[in-house]
GROMACS .gro file of C-alpha atoms in nm:
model
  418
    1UNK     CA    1   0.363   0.685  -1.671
    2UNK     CA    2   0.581   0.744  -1.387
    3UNK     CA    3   0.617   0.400  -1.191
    4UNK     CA    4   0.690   0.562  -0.844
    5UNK     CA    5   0.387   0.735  -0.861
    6UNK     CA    6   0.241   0.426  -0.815
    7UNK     CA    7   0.411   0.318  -0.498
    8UNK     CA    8   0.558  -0.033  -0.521
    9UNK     CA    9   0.596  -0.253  -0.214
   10UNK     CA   10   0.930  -0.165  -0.004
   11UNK     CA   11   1.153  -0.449   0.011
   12UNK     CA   12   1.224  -0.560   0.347
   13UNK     CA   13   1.490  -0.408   0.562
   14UNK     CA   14   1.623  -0.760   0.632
   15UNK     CA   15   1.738  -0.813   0.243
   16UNK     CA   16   1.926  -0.474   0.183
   17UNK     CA   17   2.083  -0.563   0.584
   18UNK     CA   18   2.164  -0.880   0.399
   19UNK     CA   19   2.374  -0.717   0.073
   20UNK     CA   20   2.518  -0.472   0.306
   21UNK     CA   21   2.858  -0.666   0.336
   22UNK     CA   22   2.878  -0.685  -0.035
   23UNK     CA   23   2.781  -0.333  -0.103
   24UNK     CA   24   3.038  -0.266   0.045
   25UNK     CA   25   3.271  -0.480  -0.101
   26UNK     CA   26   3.201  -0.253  -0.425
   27UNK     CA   27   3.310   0.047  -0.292
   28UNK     CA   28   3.674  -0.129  -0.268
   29UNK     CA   29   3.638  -0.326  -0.552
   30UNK     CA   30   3.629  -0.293  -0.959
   31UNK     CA   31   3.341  -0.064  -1.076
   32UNK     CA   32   3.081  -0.256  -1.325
   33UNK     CA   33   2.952  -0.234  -1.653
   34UNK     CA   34   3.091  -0.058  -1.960
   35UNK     CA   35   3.364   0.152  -1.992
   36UNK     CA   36   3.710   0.179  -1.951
   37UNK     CA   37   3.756   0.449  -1.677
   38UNK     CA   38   4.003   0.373  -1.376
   39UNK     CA   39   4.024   0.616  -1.095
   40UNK     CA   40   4.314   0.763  -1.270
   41UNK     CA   41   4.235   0.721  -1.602
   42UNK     CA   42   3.939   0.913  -1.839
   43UNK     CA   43   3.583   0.749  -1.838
   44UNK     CA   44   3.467   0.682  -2.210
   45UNK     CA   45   3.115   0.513  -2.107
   46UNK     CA   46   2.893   0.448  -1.794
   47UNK     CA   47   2.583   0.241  -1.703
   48UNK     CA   48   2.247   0.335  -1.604
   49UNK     CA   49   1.979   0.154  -1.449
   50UNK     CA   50   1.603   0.238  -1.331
   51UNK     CA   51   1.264   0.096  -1.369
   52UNK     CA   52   1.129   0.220  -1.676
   53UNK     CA   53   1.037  -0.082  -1.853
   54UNK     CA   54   0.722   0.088  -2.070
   55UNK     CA   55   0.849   0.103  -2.421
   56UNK     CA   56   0.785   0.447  -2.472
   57UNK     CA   57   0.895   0.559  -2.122
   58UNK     CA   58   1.211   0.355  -2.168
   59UNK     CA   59   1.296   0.517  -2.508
   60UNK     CA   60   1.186   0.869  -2.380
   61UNK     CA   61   1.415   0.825  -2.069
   62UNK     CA   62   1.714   0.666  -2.258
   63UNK     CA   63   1.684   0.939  -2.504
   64UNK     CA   64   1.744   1.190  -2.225
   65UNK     CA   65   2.040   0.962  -2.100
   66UNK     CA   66   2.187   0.997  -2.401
   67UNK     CA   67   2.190   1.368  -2.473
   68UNK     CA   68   2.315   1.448  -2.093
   69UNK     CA   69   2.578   1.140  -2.164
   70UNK     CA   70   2.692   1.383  -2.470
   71UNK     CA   71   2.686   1.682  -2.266
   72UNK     CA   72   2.883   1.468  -2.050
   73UNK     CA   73   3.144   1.322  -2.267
   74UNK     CA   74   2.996   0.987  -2.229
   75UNK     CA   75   2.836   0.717  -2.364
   76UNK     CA   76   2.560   0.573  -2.143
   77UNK     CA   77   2.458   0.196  -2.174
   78UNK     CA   78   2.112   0.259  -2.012
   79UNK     CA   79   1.864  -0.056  -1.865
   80UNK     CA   80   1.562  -0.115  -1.730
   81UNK     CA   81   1.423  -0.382  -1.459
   82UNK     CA   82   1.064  -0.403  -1.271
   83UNK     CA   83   1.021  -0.201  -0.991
   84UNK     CA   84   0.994  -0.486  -0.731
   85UNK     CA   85   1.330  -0.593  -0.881
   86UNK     CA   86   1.528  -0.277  -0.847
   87UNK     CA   87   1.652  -0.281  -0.496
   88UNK     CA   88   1.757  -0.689  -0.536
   89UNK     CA   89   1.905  -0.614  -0.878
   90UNK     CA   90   2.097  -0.371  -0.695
   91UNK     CA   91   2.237  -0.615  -0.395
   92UNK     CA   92   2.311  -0.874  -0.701
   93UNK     CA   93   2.527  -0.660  -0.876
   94UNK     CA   94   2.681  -0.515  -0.563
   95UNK     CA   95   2.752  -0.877  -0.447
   96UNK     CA   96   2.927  -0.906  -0.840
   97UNK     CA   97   3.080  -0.569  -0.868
   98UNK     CA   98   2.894  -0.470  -1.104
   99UNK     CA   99   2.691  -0.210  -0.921
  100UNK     CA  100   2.549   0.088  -1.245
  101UNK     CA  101   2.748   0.407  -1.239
  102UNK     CA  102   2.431   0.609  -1.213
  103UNK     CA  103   2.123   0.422  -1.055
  104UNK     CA  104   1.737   0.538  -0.992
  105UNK     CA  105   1.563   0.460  -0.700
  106UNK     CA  106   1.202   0.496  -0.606
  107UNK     CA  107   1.245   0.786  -0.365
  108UNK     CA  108   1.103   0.571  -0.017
  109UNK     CA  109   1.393   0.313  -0.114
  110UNK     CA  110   1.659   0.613  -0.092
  111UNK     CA  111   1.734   0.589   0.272
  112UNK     CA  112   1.773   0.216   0.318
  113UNK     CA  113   2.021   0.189   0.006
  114UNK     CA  114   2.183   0.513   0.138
  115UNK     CA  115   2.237   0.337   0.491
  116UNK     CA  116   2.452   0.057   0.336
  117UNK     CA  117   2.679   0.296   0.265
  118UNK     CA  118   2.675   0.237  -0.135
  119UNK     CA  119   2.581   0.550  -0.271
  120UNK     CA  120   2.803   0.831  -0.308
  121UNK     CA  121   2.681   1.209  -0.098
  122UNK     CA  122   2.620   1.420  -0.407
  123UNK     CA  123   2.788   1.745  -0.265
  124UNK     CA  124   3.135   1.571  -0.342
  125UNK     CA  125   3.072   1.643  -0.714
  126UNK     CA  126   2.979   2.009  -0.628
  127UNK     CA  127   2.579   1.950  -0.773
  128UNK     CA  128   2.364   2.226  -0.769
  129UNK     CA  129   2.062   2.158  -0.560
  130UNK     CA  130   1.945   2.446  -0.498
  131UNK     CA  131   1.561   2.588  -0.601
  132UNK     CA  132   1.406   2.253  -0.520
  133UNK     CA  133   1.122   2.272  -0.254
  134UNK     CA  134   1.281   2.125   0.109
  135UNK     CA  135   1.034   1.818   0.090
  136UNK     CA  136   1.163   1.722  -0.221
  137UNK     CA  137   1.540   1.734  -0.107
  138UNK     CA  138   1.454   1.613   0.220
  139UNK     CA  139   1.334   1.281  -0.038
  140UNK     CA  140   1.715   1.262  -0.124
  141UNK     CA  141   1.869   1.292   0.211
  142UNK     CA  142   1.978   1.066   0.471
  143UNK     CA  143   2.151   1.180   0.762
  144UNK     CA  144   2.174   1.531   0.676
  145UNK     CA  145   2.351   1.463   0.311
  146UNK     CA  146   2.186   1.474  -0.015
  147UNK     CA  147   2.221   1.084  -0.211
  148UNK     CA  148   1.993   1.147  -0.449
  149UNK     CA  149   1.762   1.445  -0.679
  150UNK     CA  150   1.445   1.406  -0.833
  151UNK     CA  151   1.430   1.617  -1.182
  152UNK     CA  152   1.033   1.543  -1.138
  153UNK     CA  153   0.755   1.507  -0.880
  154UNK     CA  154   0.425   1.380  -0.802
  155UNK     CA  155   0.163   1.407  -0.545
  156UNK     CA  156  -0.222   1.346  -0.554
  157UNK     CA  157  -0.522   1.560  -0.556
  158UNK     CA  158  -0.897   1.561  -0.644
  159UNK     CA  159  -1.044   1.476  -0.970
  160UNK     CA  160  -1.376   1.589  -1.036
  161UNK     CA  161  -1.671   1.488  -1.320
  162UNK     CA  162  -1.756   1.887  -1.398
  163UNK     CA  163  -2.080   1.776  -1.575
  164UNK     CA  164  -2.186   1.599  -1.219
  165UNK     CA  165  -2.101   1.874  -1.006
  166UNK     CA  166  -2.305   2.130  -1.231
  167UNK     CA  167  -2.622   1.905  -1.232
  168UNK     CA  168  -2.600   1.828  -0.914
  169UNK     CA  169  -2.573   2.186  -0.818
  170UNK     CA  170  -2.276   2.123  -0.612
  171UNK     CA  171  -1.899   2.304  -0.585
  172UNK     CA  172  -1.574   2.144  -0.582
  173UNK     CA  173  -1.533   2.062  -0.187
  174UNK     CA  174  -1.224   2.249  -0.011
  175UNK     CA  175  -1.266   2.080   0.328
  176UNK     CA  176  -1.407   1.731   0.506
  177UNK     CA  177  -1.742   1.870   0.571
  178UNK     CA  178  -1.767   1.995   0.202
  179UNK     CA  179  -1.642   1.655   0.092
  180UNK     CA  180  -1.894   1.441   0.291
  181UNK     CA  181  -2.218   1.707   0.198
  182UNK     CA  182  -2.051   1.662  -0.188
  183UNK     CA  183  -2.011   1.292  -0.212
  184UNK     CA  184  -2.333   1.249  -0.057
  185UNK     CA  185  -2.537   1.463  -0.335
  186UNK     CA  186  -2.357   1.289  -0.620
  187UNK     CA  187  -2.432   0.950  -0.524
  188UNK     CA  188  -2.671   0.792  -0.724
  189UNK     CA  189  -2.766   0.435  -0.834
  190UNK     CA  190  -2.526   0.317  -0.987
  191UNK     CA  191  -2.270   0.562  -0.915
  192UNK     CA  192  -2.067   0.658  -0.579
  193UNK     CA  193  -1.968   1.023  -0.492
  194UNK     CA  194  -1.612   0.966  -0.402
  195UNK     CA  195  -1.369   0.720  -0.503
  196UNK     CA  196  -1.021   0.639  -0.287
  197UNK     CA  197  -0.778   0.373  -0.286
  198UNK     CA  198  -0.813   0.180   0.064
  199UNK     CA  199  -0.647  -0.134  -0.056
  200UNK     CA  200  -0.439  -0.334   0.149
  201UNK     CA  201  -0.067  -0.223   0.014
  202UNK     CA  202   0.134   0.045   0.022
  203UNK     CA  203  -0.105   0.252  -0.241
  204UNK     CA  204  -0.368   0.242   0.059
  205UNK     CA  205  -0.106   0.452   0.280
  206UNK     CA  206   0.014   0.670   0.029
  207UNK     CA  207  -0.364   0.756  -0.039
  208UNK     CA  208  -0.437   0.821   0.306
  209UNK     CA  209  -0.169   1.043   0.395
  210UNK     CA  210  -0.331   1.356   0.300
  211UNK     CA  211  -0.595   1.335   0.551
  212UNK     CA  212  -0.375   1.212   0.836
  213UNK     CA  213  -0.126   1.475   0.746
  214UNK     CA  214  -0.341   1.770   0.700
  215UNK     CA  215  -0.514   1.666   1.048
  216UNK     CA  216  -0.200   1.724   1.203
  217UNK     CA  217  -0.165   1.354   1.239
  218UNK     CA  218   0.184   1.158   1.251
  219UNK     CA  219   0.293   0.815   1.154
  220UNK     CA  220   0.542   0.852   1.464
  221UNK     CA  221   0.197   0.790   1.628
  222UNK     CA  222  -0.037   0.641   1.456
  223UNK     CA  223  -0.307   0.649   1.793
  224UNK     CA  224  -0.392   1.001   1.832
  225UNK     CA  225  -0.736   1.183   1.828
  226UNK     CA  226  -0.577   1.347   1.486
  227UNK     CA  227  -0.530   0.996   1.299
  228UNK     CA  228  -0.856   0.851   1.414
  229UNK     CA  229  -1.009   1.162   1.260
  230UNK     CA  230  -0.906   1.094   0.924
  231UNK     CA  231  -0.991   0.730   0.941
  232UNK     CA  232  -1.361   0.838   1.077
  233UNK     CA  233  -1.392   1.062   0.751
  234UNK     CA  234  -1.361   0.741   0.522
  235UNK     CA  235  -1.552   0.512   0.775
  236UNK     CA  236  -1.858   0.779   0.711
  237UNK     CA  237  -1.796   0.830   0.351
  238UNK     CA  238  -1.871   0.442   0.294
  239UNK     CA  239  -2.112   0.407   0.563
  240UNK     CA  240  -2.329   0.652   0.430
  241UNK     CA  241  -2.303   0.483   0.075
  242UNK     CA  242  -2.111   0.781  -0.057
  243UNK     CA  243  -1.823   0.547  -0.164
  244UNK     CA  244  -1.814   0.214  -0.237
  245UNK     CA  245  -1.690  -0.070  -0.003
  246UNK     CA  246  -1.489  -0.222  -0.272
  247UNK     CA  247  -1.260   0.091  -0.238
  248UNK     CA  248  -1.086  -0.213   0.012
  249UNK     CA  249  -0.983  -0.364  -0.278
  250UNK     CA  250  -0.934  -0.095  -0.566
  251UNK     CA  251  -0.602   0.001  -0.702
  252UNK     CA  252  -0.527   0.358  -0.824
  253UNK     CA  253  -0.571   0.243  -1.120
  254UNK     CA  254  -0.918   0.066  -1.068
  255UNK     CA  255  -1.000   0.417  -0.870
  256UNK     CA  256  -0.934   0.545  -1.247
  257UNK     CA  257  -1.142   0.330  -1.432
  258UNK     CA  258  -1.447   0.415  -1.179
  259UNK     CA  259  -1.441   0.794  -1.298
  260UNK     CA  260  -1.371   0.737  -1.637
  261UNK     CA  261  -1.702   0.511  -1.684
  262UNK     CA  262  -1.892   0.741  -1.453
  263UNK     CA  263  -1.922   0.556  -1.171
  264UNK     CA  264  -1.789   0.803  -0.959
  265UNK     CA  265  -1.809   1.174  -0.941
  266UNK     CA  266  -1.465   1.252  -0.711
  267UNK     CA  267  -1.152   1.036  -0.640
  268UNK     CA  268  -0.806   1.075  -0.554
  269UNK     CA  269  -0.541   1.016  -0.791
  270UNK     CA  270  -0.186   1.123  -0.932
  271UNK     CA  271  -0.123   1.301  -1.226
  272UNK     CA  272  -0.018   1.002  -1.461
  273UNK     CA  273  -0.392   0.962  -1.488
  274UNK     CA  274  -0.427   1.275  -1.704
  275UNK     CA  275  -0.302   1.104  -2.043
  276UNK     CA  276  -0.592   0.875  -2.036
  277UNK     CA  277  -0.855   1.118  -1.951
  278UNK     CA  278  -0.705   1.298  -2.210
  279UNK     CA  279  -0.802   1.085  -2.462
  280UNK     CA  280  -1.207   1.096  -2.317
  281UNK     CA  281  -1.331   1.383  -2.529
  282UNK     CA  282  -1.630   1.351  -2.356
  283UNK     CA  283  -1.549   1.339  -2.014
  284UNK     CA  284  -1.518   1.678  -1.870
  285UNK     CA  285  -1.342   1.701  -1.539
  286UNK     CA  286  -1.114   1.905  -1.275
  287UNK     CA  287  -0.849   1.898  -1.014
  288UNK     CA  288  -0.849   2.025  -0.745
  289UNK     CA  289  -0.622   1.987  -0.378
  290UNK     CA  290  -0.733   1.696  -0.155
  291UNK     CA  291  -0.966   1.876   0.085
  292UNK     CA  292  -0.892   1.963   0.440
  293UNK     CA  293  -1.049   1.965   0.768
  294UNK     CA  294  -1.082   2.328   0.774
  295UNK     CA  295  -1.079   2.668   0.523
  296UNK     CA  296  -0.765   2.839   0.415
  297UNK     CA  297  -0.573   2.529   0.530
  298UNK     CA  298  -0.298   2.392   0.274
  299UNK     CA  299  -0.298   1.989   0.202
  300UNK     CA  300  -0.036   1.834   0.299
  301UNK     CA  301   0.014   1.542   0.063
  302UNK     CA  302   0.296   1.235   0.014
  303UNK     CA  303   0.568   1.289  -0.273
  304UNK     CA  304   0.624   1.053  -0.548
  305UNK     CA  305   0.878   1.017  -0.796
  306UNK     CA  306   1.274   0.906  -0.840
  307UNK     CA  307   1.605   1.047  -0.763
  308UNK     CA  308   1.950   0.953  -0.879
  309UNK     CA  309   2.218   0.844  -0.742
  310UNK     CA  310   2.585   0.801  -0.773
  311UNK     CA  311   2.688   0.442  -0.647
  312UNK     CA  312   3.046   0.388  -0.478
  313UNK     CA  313   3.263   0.258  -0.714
  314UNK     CA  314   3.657   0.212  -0.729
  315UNK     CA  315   3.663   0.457  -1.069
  316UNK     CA  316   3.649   0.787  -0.976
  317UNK     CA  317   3.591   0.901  -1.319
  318UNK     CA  318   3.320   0.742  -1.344
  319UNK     CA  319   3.157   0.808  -1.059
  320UNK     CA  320   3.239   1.194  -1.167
  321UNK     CA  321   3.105   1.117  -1.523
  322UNK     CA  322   2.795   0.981  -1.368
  323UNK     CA  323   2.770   1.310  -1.150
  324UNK     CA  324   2.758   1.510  -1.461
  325UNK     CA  325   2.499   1.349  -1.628
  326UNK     CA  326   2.285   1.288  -1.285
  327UNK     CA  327   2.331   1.706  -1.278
  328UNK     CA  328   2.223   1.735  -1.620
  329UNK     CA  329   1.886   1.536  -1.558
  330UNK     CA  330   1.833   1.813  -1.318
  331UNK     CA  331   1.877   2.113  -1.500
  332UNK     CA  332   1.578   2.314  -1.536
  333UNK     CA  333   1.504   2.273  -1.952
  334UNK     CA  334   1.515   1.861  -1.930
  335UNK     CA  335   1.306   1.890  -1.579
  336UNK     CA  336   1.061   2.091  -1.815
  337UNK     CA  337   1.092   1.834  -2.102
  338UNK     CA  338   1.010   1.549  -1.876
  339UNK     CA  339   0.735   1.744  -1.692
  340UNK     CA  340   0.545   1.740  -2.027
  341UNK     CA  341   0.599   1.408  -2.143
  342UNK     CA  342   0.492   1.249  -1.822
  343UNK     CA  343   0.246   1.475  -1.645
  344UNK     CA  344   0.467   1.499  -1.337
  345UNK     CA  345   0.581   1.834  -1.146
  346UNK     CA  346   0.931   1.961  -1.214
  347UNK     CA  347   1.122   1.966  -0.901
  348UNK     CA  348   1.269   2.305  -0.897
  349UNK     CA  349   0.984   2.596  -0.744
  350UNK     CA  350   1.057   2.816  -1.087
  351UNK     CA  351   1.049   2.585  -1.321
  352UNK     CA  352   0.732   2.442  -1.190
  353UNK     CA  353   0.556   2.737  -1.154
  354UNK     CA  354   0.612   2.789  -1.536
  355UNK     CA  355   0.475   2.468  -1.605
  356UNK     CA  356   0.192   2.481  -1.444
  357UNK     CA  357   0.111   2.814  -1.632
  358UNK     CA  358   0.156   2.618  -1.959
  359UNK     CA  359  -0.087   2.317  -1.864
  360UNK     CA  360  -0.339   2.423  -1.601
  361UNK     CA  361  -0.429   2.083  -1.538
  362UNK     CA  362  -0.131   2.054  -1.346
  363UNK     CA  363  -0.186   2.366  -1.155
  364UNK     CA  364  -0.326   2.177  -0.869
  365UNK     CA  365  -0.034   1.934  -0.800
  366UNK     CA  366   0.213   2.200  -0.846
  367UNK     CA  367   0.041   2.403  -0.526
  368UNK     CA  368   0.008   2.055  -0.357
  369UNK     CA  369   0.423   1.982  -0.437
  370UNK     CA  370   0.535   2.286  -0.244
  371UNK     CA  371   0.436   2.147   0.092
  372UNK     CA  372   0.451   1.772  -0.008
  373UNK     CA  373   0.643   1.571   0.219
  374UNK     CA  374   0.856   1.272   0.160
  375UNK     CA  375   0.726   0.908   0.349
  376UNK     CA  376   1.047   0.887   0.501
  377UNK     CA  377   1.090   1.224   0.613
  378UNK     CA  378   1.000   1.149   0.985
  379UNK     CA  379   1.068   0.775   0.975
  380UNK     CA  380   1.318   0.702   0.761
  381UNK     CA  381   1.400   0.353   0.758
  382UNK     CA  382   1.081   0.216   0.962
  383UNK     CA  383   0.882   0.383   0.729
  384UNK     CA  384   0.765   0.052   0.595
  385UNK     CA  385   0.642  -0.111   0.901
  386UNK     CA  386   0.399   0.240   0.973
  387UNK     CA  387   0.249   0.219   0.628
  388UNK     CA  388   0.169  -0.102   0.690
  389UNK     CA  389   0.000  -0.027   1.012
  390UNK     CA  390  -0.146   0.249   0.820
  391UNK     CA  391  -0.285   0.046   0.553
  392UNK     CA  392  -0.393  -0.234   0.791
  393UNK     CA  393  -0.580   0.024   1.014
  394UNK     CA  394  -0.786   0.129   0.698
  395UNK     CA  395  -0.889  -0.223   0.625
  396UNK     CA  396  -0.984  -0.327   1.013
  397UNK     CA  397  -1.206   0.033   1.024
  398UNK     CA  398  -1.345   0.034   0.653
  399UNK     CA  399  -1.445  -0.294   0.725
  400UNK     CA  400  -1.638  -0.258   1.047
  401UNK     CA  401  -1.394  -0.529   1.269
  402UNK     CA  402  -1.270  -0.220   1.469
  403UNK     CA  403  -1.372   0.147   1.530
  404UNK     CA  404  -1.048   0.362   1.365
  405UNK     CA  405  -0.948   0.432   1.740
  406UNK     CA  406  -0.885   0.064   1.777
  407UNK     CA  407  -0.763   0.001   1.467
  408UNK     CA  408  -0.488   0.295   1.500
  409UNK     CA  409  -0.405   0.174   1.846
  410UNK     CA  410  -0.322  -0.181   1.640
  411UNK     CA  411  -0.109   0.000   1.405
  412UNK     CA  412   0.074   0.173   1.610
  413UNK     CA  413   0.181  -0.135   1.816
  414UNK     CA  414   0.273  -0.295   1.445
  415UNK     CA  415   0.483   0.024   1.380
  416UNK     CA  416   0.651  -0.028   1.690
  417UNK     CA  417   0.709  -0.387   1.766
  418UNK     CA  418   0.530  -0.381   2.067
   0.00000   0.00000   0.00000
């Protein structure tokens, strides 16, 4: 399971301002990890480092290390750390010069990293990046250069319980109106109609973006008629008793477990869901694209996944070994090998549009990837304080304390200091 696709809590802007003076330091001072390589002299080995601590994931990804370390020239001495310990991990070993030769970051975590000035602009090491969709570069880029590529995506969509729709005489919803009429004919006792995550973290956000989004909303401004829209939509989805109140509290992952045992017909969720449905023989469902406010419009939903970088470092042959293996994990075969083992989209438009030939239930977040933006693509930086504005809103409206007017009015005064 891809960890990014669940979207981990940004670390404050205060702690990377706080390793910026030794990330710096690195760039001037001796590389880290393995390997003999000078900036003169041949690299023999380089370090990795990411957050894929699930055994098999781990494996999987250091088996892919290896084979573009070969391609390479290279060995790679590959490790793993939690998510919410990437980014200090990082200022640690910057502060110790021993920053990786080749380090993954959650894509949101890109731009902050990228400001300290400790990665390395990937056009210096002549890396194709072209074929990939612009909201997936845009994912890599800060201040007009490209830090980092993703060799795989993710978005959201709509799962469906096929076997609930077809008693219940109702079609897979393609906009709010159809969603509302839908969720309301599915509910029963003891089962809701619709299913979101509305807790109060940065999943909530990431879960609501495709409404605000595809209303033409902004998190530049968070208190427009647009924004308070989408918030109405889930205010009268759980006022009506067509999803449950404790979607306040749910995780993705809880969202998952409430259509796997039938308790709801619909929900929103990524695609590293499929492998456990997968294993339901008897649970029949669909995907489909998050609905929209009106016909023949196209979602627009929030990108997940990682991208690689190249960290400053005072061995140039490293940091060009690194660069070859970084452009290996991004050629199209391995972006097609990873696609399948993890249920994510390949980031380059061909490759996924062959995918999702081969596995149609990935059809649907291959549409939704080509006009998936990145959360920092308008924010950069401050990205962290809207979502949590966002995801505060949610809570204040879902809960009844405010009407979603107010409550976006409050977030957008928590976005902006004021």
């Amino acid at each position: 399971m891809i960890s990014s696709a669940r979207p981990s809590a940004r670390r404050t802007a205060a702690l990377l301002r706080a390793g910026v003076a030794a990330l710096l330091l690195t760039a001037t001072g001796c590389a880290g990890g393995a390997g003999d390589g000078s900036a003169a002299g041949d690299a023999t080995s380089i370090t990795a480092l990411d957050y894929y601590t699930d055994a098999s994931e781990h494996a999987q990804w250091g088996a892919l290390l290896t084979a573009c370390g070969k391609t390479a020239g290279v060995r790679v001495e590959h490790t793993s750390v939690p998510g919410a310990s990437l980014v200090p991990t990082v200022l640690r070993q910057a502060s110790s010069r021993t920053l990786p030769d080749l380090l993954m970051l959650d894509n949101p975590d890109l731009q902050q990293i990228a400001q300290t000035g400790a990665l390395t602009p990937l056009d210096r090491y002549g890396i194709d990046s072209g074929g990939f969709a612009q909201g997936i570069l845009s994912a890599g880029t800060y201040q007009g250069k490209v830090y980092g590529l993703a060799p795989n995506v993710s978005t959201v969509a709509l799962f469906y319980n096929k076997d609930m729709l077809t008693e219940a005489g109702v079609t897979v919803p393609r906009t709010w109106d159809e969603l509302k009429a839908a969720a309301a004919e599915l509910t029963r006792p003891g089962r809701h109609g619709m299913a979101v995550d509305a807790n109060a973290t940065f999943e909530g956000a990431w879960q609501f973006l495709p409404f605000l989004w595809s209303n033409g909303g902004d998190e530049r401004r968070l208190d427009t008629p647009q924004a308070a829209q989408a918030l109405q939509l889930w205010v009268d989805l759980v006022k009506s008793g067509s999803m449950s109140k404790s979607v306040l509290n749910w995780t993705q992952a809880d969202v998952h477990d409430q259509f796997a045992a039938g308790r709801t017909a619909m929900m929103i969720n990524g695609p590293w869901r499929i492998p456990a449905l997968n294993q339901d023989k008897n649970l029949r469902w669909g995907v489909a694209p998050v609905p929209v406010p009106r016909i023949g419009q196209t979602p627009v939903t929030p990108l997940g996944g990682e991208v690689w970088t190249v960290p400053q470092s005072a061995s140039e042959a490293r940091q060009e070994k690194a660069a070859q293996v970084l452009a290996c994990l991004n050629d199209s075969a391995h972006m097609l090998t990873v696609a399948e083992q993890h249920f994510t989209v390949p980031s380059r438009s061909t490759v996924a549009a062959r995918y999702a030939e081969r596995v149609p239930s990935m059809a649907a977040f291959v549409r939704s990837v080509r006009a998936a933006r990145a959360r920092t693509s308008e924010l950069g930086v401050r990205w962290p304080k809207a979502a949590t504005g966002i995801y505060t809103a949610i809570q204040s409206a879902l809960t009844g304390e405010q009407t979603p007017e107010e409550a976006l009015e409050h977030a957008q005064r928590m976005a902006t200091g004021s």
